[in-house]
PDB file of C-alpha atoms in Angstrom:
ATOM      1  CA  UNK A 106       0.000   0.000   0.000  1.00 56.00           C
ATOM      2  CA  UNK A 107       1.229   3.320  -0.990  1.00 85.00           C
ATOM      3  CA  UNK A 108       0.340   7.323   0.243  1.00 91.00           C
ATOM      4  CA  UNK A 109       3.034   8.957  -1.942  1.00 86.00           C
ATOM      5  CA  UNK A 110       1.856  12.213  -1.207  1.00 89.00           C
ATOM      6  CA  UNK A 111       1.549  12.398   2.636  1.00 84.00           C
ATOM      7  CA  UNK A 112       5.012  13.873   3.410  1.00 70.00           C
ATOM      8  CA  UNK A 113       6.167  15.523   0.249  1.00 63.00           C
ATOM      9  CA  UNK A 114       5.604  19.400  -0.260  1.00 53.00           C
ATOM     10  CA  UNK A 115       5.589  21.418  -3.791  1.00 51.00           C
ATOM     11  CA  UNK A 116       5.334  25.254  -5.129  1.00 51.00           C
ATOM     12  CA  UNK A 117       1.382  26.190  -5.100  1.00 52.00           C
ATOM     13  CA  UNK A 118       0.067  24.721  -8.559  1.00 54.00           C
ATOM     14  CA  UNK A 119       3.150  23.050  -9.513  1.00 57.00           C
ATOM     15  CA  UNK A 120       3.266  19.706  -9.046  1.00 54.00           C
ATOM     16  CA  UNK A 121       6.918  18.389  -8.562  1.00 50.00           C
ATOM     17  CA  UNK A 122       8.774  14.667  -9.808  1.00 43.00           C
ATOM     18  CA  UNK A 123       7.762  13.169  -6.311  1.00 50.00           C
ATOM     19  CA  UNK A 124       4.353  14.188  -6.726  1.00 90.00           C
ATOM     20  CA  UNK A 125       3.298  12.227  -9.719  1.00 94.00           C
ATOM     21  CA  UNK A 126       2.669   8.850  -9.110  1.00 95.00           C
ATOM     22  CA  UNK A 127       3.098   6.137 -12.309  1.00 96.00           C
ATOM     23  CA  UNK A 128       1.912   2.930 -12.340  1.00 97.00           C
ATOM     24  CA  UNK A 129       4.201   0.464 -12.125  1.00 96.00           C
ATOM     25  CA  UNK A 130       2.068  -2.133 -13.723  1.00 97.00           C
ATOM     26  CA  UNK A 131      -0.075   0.095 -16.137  1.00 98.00           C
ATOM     27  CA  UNK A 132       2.045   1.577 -18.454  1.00 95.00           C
ATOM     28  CA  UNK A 133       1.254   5.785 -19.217  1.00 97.00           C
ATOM     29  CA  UNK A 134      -1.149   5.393 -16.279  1.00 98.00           C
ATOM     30  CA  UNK A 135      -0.268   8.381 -13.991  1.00 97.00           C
ATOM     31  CA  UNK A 136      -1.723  10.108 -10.619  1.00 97.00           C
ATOM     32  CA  UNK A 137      -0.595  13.828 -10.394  1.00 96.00           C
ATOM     33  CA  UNK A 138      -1.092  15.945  -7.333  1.00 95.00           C
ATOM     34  CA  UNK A 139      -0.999  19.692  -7.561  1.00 94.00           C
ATOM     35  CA  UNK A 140      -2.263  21.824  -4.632  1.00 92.00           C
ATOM     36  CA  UNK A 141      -5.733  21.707  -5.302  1.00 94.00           C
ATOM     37  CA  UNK A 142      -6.883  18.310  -7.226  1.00 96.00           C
ATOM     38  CA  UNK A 143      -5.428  15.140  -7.912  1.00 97.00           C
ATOM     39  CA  UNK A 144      -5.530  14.341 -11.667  1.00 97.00           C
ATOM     40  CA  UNK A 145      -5.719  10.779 -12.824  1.00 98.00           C
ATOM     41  CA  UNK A 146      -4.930  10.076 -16.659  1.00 98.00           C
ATOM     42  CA  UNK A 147      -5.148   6.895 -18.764  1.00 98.00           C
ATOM     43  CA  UNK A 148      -3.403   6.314 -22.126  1.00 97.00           C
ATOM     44  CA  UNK A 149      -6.323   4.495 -23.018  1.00 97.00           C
ATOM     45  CA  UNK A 150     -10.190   6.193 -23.434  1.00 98.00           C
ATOM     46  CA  UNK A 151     -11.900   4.160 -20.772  1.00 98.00           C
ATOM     47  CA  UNK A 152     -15.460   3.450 -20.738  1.00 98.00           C
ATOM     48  CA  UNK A 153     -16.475   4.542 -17.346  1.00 98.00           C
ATOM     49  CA  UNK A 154     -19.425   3.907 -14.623  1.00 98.00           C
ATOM     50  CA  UNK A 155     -19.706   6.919 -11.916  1.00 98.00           C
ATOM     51  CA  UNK A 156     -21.319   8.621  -9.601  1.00 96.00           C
ATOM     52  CA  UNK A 157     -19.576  11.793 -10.013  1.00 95.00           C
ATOM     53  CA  UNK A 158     -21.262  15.036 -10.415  1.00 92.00           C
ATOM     54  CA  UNK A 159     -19.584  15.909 -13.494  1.00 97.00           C
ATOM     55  CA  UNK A 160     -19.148  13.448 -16.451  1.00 97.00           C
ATOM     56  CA  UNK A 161     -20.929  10.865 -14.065  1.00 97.00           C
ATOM     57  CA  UNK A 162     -23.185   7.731 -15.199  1.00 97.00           C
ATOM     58  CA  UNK A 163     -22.106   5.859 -18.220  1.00 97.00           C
ATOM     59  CA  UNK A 164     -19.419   7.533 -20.461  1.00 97.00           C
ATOM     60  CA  UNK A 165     -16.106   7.384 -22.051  1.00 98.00           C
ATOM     61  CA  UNK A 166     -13.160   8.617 -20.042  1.00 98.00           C
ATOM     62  CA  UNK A 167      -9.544   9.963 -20.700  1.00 98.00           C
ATOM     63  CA  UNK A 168      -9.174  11.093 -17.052  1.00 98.00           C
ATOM     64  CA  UNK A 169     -10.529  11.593 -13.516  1.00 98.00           C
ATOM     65  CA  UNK A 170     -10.439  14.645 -11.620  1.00 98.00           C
ATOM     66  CA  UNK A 171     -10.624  14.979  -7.641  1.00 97.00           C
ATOM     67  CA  UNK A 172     -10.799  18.478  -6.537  1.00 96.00           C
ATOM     68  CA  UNK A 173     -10.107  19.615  -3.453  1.00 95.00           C
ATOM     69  CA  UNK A 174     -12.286  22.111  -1.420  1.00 92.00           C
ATOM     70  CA  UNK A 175     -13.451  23.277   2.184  1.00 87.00           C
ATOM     71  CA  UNK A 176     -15.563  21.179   4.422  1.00 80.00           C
ATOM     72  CA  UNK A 177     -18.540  23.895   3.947  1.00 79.00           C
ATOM     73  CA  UNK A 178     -18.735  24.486   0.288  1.00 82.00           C
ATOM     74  CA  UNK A 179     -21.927  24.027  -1.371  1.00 78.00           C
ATOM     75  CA  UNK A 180     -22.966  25.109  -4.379  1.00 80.00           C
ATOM     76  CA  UNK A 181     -26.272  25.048  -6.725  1.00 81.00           C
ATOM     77  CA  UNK A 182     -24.518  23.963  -9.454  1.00 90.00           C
ATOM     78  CA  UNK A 183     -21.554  22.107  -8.189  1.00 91.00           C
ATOM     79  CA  UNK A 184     -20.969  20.256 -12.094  1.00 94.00           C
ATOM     80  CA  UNK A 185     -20.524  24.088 -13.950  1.00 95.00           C
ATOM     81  CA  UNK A 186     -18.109  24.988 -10.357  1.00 95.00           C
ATOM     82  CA  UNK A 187     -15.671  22.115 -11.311  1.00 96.00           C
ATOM     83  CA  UNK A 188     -15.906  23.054 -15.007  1.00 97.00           C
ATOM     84  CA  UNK A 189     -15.085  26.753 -14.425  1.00 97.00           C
ATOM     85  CA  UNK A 190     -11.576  25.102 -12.007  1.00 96.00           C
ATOM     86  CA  UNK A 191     -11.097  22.885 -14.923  1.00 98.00           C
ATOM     87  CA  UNK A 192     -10.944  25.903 -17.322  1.00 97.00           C
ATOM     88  CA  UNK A 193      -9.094  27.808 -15.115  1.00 96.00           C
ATOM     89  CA  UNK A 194      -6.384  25.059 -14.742  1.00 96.00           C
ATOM     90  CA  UNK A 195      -6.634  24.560 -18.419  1.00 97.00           C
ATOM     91  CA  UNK A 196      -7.555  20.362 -17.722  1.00 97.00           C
ATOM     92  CA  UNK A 197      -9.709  19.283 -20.979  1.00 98.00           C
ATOM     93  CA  UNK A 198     -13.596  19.343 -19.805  1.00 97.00           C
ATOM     94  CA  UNK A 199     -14.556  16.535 -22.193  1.00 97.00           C
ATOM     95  CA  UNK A 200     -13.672  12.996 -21.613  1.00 98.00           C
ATOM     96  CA  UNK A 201     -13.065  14.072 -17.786  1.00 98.00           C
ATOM     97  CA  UNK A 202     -15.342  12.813 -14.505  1.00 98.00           C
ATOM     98  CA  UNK A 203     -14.892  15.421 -11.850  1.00 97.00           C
ATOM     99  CA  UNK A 204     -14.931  14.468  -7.543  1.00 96.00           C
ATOM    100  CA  UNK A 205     -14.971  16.960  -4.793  1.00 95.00           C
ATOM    101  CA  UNK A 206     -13.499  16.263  -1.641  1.00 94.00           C
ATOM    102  CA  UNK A 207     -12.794  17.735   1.690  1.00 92.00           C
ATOM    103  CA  UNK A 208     -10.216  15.380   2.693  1.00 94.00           C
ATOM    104  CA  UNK A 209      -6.627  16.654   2.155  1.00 94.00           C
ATOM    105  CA  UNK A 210      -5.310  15.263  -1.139  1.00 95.00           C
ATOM    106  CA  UNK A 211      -2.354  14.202   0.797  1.00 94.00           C
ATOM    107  CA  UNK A 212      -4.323  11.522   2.281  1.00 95.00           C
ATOM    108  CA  UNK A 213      -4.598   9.943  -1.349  1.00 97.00           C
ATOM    109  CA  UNK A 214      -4.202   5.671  -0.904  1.00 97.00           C
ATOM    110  CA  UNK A 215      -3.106   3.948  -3.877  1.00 98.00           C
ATOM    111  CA  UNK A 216      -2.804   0.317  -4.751  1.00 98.00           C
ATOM    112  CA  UNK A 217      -2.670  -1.597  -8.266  1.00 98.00           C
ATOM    113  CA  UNK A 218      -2.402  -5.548  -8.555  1.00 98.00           C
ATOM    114  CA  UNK A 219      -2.369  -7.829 -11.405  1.00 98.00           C
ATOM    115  CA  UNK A 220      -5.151 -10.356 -11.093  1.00 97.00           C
ATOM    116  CA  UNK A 221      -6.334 -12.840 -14.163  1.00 95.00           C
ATOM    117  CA  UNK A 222      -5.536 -10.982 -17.744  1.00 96.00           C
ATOM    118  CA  UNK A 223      -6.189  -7.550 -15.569  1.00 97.00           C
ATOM    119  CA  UNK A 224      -4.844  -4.280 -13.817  1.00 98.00           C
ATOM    120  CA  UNK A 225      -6.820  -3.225 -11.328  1.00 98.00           C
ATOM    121  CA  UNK A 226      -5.099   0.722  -9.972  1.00 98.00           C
ATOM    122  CA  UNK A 227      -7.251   1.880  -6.845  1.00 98.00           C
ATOM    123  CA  UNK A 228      -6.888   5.650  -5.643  1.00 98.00           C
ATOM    124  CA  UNK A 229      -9.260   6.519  -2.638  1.00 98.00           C
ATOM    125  CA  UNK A 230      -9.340  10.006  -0.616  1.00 97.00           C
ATOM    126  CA  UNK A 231     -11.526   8.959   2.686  1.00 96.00           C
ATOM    127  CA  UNK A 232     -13.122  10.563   5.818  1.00 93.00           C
ATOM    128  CA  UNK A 233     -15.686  10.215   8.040  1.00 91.00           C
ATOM    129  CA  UNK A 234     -16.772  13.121   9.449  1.00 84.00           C
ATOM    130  CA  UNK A 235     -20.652  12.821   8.032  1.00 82.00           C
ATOM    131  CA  UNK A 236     -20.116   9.230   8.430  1.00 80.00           C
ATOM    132  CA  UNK A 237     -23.526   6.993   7.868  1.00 81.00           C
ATOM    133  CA  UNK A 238     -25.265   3.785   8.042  1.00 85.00           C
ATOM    134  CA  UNK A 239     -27.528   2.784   5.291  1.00 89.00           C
ATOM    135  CA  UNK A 240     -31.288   1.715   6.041  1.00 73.00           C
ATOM    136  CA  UNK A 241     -30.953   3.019   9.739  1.00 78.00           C
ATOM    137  CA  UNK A 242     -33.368   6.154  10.994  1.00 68.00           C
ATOM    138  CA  UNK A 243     -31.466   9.392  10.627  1.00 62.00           C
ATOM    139  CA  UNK A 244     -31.936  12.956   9.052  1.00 66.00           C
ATOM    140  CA  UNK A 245     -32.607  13.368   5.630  1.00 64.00           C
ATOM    141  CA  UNK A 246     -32.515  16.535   3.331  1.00 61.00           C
ATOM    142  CA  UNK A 247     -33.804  17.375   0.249  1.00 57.00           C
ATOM    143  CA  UNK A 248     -31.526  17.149  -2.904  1.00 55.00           C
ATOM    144  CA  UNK A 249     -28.386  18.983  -2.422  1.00 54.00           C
ATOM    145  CA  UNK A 250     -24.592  18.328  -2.914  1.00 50.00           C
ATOM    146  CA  UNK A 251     -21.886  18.844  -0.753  1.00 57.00           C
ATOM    147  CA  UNK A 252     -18.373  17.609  -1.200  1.00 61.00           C
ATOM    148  CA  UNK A 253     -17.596  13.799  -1.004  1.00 57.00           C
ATOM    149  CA  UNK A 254     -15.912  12.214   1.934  1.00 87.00           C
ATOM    150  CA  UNK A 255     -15.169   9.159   0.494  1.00 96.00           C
ATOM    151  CA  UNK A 256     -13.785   9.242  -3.408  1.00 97.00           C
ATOM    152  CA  UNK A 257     -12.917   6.208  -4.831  1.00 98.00           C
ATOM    153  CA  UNK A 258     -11.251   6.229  -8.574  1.00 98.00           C
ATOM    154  CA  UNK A 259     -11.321   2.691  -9.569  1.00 98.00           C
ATOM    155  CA  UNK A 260      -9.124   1.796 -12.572  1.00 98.00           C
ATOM    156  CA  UNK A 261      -9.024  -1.753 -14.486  1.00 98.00           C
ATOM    157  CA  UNK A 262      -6.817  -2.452 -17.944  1.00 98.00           C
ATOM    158  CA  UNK A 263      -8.862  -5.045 -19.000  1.00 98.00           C
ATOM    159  CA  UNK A 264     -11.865  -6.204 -20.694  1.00 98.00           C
ATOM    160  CA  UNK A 265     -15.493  -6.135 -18.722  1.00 98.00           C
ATOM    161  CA  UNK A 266     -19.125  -7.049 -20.117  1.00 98.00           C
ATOM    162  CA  UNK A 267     -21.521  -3.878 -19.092  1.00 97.00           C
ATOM    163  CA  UNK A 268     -23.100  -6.168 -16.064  1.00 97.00           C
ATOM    164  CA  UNK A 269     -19.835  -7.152 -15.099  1.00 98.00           C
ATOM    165  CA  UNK A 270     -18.645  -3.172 -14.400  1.00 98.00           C
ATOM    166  CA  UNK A 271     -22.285  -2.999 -12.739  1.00 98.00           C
ATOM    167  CA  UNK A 272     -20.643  -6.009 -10.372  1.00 98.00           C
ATOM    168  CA  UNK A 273     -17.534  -4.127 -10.322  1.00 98.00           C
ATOM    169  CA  UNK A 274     -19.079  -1.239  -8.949  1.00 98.00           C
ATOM    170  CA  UNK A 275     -20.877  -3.301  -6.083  1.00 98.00           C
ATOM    171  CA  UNK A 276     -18.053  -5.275  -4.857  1.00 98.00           C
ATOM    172  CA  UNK A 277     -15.849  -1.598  -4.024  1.00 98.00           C
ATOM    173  CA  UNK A 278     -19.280  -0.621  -2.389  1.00 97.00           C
ATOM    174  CA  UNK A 279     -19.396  -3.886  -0.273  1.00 98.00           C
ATOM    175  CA  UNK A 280     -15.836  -3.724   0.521  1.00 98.00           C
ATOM    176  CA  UNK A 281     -15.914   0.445   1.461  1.00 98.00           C
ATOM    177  CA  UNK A 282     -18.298  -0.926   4.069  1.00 97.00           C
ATOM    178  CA  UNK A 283     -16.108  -3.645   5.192  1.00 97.00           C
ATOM    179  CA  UNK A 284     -13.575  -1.366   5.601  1.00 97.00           C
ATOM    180  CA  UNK A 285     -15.707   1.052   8.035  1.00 96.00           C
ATOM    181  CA  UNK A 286     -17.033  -1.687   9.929  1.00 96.00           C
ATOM    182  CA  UNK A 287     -13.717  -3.175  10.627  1.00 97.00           C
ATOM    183  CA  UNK A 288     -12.427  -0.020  11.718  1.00 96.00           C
ATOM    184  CA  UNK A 289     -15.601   0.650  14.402  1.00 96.00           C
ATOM    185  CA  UNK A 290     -16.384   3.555  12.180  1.00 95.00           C
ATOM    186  CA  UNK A 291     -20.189   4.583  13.628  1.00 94.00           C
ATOM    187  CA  UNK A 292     -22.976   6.646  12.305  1.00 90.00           C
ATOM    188  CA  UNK A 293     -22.709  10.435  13.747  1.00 83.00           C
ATOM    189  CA  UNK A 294     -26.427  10.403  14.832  1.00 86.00           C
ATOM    190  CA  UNK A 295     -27.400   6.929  16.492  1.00 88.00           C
ATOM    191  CA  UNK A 296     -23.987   5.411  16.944  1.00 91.00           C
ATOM    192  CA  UNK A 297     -24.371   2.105  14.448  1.00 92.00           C
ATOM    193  CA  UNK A 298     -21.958   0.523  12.164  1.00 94.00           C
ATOM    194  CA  UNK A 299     -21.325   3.224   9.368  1.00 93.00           C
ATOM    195  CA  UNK A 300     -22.006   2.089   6.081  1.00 93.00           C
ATOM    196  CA  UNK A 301     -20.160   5.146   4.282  1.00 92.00           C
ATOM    197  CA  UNK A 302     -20.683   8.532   4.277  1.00 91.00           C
ATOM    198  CA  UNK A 303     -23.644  10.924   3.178  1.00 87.00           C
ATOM    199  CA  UNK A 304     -21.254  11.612   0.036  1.00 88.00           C
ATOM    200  CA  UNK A 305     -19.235   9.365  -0.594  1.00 94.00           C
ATOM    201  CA  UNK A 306     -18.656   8.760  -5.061  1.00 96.00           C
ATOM    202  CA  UNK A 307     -17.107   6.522  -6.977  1.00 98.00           C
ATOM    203  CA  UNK A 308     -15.782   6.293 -10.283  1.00 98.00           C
ATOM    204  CA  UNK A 309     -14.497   3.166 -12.623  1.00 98.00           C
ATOM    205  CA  UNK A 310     -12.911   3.250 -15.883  1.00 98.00           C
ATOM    206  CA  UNK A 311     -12.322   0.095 -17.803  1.00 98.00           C
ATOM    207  CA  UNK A 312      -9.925   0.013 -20.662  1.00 98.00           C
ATOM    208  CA  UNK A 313     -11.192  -2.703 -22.954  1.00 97.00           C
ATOM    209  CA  UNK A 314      -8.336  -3.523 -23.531  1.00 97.00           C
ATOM    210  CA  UNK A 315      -4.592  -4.640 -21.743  1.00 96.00           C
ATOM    211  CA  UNK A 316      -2.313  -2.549 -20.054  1.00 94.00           C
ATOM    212  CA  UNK A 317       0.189  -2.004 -23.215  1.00 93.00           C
ATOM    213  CA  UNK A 318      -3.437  -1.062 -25.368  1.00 93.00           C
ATOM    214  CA  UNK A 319      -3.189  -4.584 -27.374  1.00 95.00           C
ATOM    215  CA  UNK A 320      -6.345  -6.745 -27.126  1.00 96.00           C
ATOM    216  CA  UNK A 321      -7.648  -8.192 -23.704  1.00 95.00           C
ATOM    217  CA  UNK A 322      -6.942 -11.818 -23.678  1.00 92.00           C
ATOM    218  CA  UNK A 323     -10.004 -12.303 -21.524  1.00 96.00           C
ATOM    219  CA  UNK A 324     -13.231 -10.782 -21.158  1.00 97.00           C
ATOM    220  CA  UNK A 325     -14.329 -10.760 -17.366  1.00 98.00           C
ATOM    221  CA  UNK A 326     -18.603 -11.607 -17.486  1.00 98.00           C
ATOM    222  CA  UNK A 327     -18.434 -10.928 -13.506  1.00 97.00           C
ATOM    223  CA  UNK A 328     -16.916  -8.924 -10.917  1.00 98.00           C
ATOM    224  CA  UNK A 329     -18.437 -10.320  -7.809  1.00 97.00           C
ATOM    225  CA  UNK A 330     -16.489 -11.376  -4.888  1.00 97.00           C
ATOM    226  CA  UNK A 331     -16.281 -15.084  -6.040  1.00 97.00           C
ATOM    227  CA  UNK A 332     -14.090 -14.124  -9.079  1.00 98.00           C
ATOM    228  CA  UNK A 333     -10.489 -13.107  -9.289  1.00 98.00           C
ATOM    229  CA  UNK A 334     -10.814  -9.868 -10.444  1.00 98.00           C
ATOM    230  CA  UNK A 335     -14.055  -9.032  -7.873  1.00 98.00           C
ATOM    231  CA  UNK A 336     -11.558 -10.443  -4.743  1.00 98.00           C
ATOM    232  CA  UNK A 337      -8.607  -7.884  -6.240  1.00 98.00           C
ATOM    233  CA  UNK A 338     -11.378  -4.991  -6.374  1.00 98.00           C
ATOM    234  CA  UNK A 339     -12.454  -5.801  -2.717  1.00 98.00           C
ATOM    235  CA  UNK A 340      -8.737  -6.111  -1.184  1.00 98.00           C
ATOM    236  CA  UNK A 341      -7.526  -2.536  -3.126  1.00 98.00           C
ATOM    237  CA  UNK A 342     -10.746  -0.867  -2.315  1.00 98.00           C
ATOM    238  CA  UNK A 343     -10.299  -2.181   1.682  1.00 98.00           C
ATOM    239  CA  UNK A 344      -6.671  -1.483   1.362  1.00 98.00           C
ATOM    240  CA  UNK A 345      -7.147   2.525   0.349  1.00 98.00           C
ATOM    241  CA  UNK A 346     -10.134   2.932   2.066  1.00 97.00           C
ATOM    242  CA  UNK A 347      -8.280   1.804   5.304  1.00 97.00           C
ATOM    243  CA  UNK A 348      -5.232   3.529   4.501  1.00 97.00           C
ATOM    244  CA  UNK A 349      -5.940   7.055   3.530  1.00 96.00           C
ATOM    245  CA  UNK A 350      -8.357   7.016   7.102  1.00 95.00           C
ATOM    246  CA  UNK A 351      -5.483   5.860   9.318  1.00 95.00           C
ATOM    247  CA  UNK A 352      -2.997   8.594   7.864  1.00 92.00           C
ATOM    248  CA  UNK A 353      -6.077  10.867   8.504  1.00 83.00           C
ATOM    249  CA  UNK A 354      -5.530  10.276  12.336  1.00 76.00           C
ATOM    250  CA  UNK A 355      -3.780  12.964  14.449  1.00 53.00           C
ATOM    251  CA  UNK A 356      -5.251  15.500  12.391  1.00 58.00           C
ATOM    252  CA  UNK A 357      -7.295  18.351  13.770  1.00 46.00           C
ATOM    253  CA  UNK A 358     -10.614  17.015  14.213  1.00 46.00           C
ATOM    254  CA  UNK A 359     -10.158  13.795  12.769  1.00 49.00           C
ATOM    255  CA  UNK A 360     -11.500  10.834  14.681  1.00 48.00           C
ATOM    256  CA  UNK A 361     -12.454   7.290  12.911  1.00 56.00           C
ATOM    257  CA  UNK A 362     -14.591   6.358  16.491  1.00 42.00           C
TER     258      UNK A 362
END
């Protein structure tokens, strides 16, 4: 497991040779931090499955985009608020799902693994301050959006059937949980087993394709837990999930309990 940018330091908007993270197992595959967002680029278009406010839902992907901002923004139009900081950082607005976060991009997990004709590259910013349990009785609001607590930017070279990226997609949710739960990480209002947080996001990209571009050898039909690739998802997801909390600790006001 890896938080490459936890101790490192760089001039405002610049980001410096120990700040860009490249995958060691997906060639071009690279994880830049500058001072405000973390910027994740693929060499391949990926066809992606997201949550995210901007270029969410099902769409094709050249990058991933997870901005940093204060614990109380909110904004009625949060999707044309990370377009304007994409202009303004001159980042291409097509082809691009954007995150917010109020966790400190320092805090950034990462962890790749090979695993049956794939790459799977996790990246996960986490906190728990608005930390939640699904199902349970608690407040509820009308729609609005606030910044996400826990982002996850899920990354496979490979080749997935549309169901199997649906399965994908539910075994980092299952294992986000697992990770809470094993870490005693309780609802703010009634004190259960926290599920996640109130905005947490997610977003995969699948490259069709293997990690040099040349044609997947296999085509994955399922994700789930019972498959290879499903059991690498659930172990990176834990792993960063777990990780970017527990360098979280220490930190003013931050308290997994």
């Amino acid at each position: 497991m890896s938080v490459p940018f936890l101790h490192t330091e760089s001039q405002v908007g610049v980001p410096s040779v120990s700040e860009i993270y490249s995958s060691k197992l997906w060639s071009g595959l690279t994880l830049t931090k500058f001072d405000a967002y973390l910027l994740l680029e693929s060499p391949q278009t990926l066809h992606s499955l997201a949550s995210s406010i901007y270029g969410g839902g099902m769409d094709r992907i050249d990058r991933a985009v997870n901005i940093y901002v204060d614990k109380h923004f909110a904004s009625d139009d949060p999707a044309a608020e990370i377009q304007a900081r994409l202009h303004h950082w001159r980042v291409p607005t097509q082809r691009t799902a954007g995150l917010l976060t109020a966790v400190k991009l320092s805090r950034a997990s990462i962890i790749e693994q090979e695993t049956d004709h794939a790459v799977v590259f996790c990246c996960t910013t986490a906190g728990v301050g608005n930390s939640a349990r699904a199902a349970s009785s608690r407040t509820v609001f009308s729609a609005a959006y606030s910044p996400g607590t826990i982002n996850i930017m899920l990354c496979i070279a490979g080749q997935l059937t549309p169901y199997a990226m649906v399965n994908a997609l539910q075994t980092a949710v299952e294992a986000k949980a697992a990770a809470l739960q094993d870490l005693g990480v309780k609802d703010a209002e009634n004190g259960q087993i926290a599920t996640g947080t109130t905005t947490d996001a997610i977003v995969l990209g699948v490259s069709g394709s293997n990690p040099d571009g040349s044609s997947a050898d296999k085509i994955h039909a399922y994700a789930g837990t019972a498959t290879k690739l499903g059991d690498c998802i659930g172990r990176l997801v834990y792993g960063t999930v777990t990780e970017s909390l527990l360098a979280g600790e220490g930190e003013a006001g931050s308290c997994l309990l």
